[in-house]
Coordinates of N, CA and C in Angstrom, one line a residue:
M1 N 41.9 133.6 144.2 CA 41.8 132.9 144.2 C 40.9 132.3 144.6
N2 N 40.8 131.6 146.1 CA 40.5 129.9 146.0 C 39.5 129.8 145.9
T3 N 39.4 127.8 145.8 CA 37.8 127.1 145.7 C 36.5 128.4 146.8
A4 N 37.3 127.5 147.9 CA 36.6 127.6 149.2 C 35.4 129.6 149.2
S5 N 36.8 130.5 149.2 CA 36.0 131.7 149.0 C 34.9 132.0 148.1
V6 N 35.0 131.3 147.0 CA 34.4 131.5 145.3 C 32.9 131.1 145.8
S7 N 32.7 129.5 146.4 CA 31.8 128.7 146.7 C 30.9 129.0 148.8
L8 N 32.1 129.4 149.2 CA 31.2 130.3 150.6 C 29.7 131.4 150.1
G9 N 30.5 131.9 149.5 CA 29.6 133.4 148.4 C 28.1 132.5 147.5
A10 N 28.2 131.4 147.4 CA 27.4 131.1 146.0 C 26.3 130.3 146.9
S11 N 27.2 130.0 148.0 CA 25.7 129.1 149.0 C 25.4 130.1 149.3
V12 N 24.6 130.9 149.8 CA 23.6 131.6 150.2 C 22.2 131.5 149.1
S13 N 21.3 130.8 149.5 CA 20.6 130.3 149.0 C 19.2 131.7 148.8
S14 N 18.6 131.6 147.9 CA 17.8 132.9 147.5 C 16.2 133.2 148.9
Q15 N 16.2 131.6 149.2 CA 15.4 131.6 150.5 C 15.9 132.1 151.5
S16 N 17.5 132.3 151.7 CA 18.0 133.3 152.4 C 17.7 134.3 152.1
R17 N 18.2 135.5 151.0 CA 18.1 136.6 150.5 C 17.0 136.9 150.7
L18 N 15.7 136.8 150.4 CA 14.7 136.9 150.4 C 13.9 137.1 152.1
T19 N 14.5 135.8 152.8 CA 14.4 136.1 154.6 C 15.3 137.8 154.7
Q20 N 15.9 137.3 154.8 CA 16.8 138.7 154.8 C 16.1 140.8 154.3
L21 N 15.4 140.3 153.1 CA 15.0 141.0 152.9 C 13.7 141.5 153.4
A22 N 12.9 140.2 153.9 CA 12.1 141.0 154.6 C 11.9 141.6 156.2
L23 N 13.3 140.4 156.3 CA 13.1 141.0 158.1 C 14.0 142.6 157.7
A24 N 14.8 143.5 157.3 CA 15.1 144.6 157.2 C 13.7 145.4 156.7
A25 N 13.4 145.2 155.8 CA 11.5 145.5 155.5 C 10.6 146.1 156.7
L26 N 10.5 144.7 157.7 CA 10.3 145.0 158.7 C 10.7 145.7 159.8
L27 N 12.3 145.9 159.7 CA 12.8 146.7 160.4 C 12.5 148.6 160.5
G28 N 12.5 148.4 158.5 CA 12.5 149.7 158.8 C 11.2 150.1 159.0
L29 N 9.5 149.5 158.5 CA 8.5 149.8 158.3 C 8.3 150.9 160.4
F30 N 9.0 149.4 161.4 CA 9.2 149.8 162.7 C 10.1 150.7 162.4
V31 N 11.1 151.3 162.6 CA 11.3 152.3 162.3 C 10.5 153.7 161.9
V32 N 10.2 153.8 161.2 CA 9.6 154.9 159.7 C 8.1 154.9 161.0
G33 N 7.0 154.0 161.7 CA 6.0 154.3 162.3 C 5.9 154.1 163.7
F34 N 6.4 153.5 164.5 CA 7.0 153.9 165.9 C 7.8 155.2 166.4
V35 N 9.0 155.0 165.6 CA 9.8 156.8 165.8 C 9.2 158.0 165.1
G36 N 9.0 157.0 163.8 CA 7.9 158.8 163.2 C 7.3 159.0 163.3
F37 N 6.0 158.4 163.9 CA 4.9 158.8 164.3 C 4.6 158.8 165.9
S38 N 5.5 158.4 166.5 CA 5.3 158.6 168.1 C 4.9 159.5 169.2
H39 N 4.1 159.0 169.8 CA 3.5 160.6 170.6 C 4.0 160.8 171.9
I40 N 5.1 159.3 172.3 CA 6.4 159.6 173.2 C 7.3 160.9 173.4
D41 N 7.4 161.3 174.3 CA 7.9 162.7 174.0 C 9.6 161.7 174.2
A42 N 9.9 160.7 174.8 CA 11.3 160.4 175.2 C 11.9 160.1 173.5
V43 N 10.6 159.6 172.7 CA 11.0 158.6 171.6 C 11.5 160.0 170.5
H44 N 9.9 160.5 171.1 CA 9.8 162.4 169.5 C 11.4 162.5 169.6
N45 N 11.8 163.1 171.1 CA 12.6 163.9 171.0 C 14.6 164.0 171.1
A46 N 14.2 161.7 170.6 CA 15.5 161.2 170.6 C 16.2 161.3 168.9
A47 N 15.0 161.8 168.5 CA 15.3 161.3 166.9 C 15.1 163.1 166.3
H48 N 14.8 163.9 167.2 CA 13.7 164.9 166.5 C 14.2 165.7 165.2
D49 N 15.6 166.0 165.9 CA 16.4 166.9 164.9 C 17.2 165.7 163.7
Y50 N 17.1 164.4 163.8 CA 17.3 163.6 162.8 C 16.9 163.7 161.5
R51 N 15.2 163.3 162.2 CA 14.1 163.2 160.7 C 14.5 164.9 160.2
H52 N 14.4 166.0 161.1 CA 14.4 167.0 160.6 C 15.2 167.1 159.6
S53 N 16.7 166.7 159.9 CA 17.5 167.1 159.4 C 17.5 166.3 157.2
M54 N 16.7 165.1 157.2 CA 16.2 164.4 156.4 C 15.1 164.8 156.3
A55 N 14.1 165.4 156.2 CA 13.5 166.4 155.9 C 12.3 165.6 156.1
F56 N 12.0 164.7 157.1 CA 10.9 163.6 157.5 C 10.0 164.7 158.7
P57 N 8.7 164.1 158.1 CA 7.9 165.8 158.6 C 7.7 165.0 159.7
C58 N 7.6 165.1 160.9 CA 7.2 164.8 163.2 C 5.8 165.5 163.3
H59 N 6.0 166.6 162.7 CA 4.9 168.3 163.4 C 4.2 168.0 162.6

């Protein structure tokens, strides 16, 4: 293992990781909130079978 690969992984700051985590959480909330509880037929039907297979209530 060379020094460049070790220092590259260590250069990611905790602020960057926190930002990534926050954005991932917001994306997850959007998906669950918009797609999971949408009353738009096209959106509902697009995710319907997947939600039922994952035991996510949609009706």
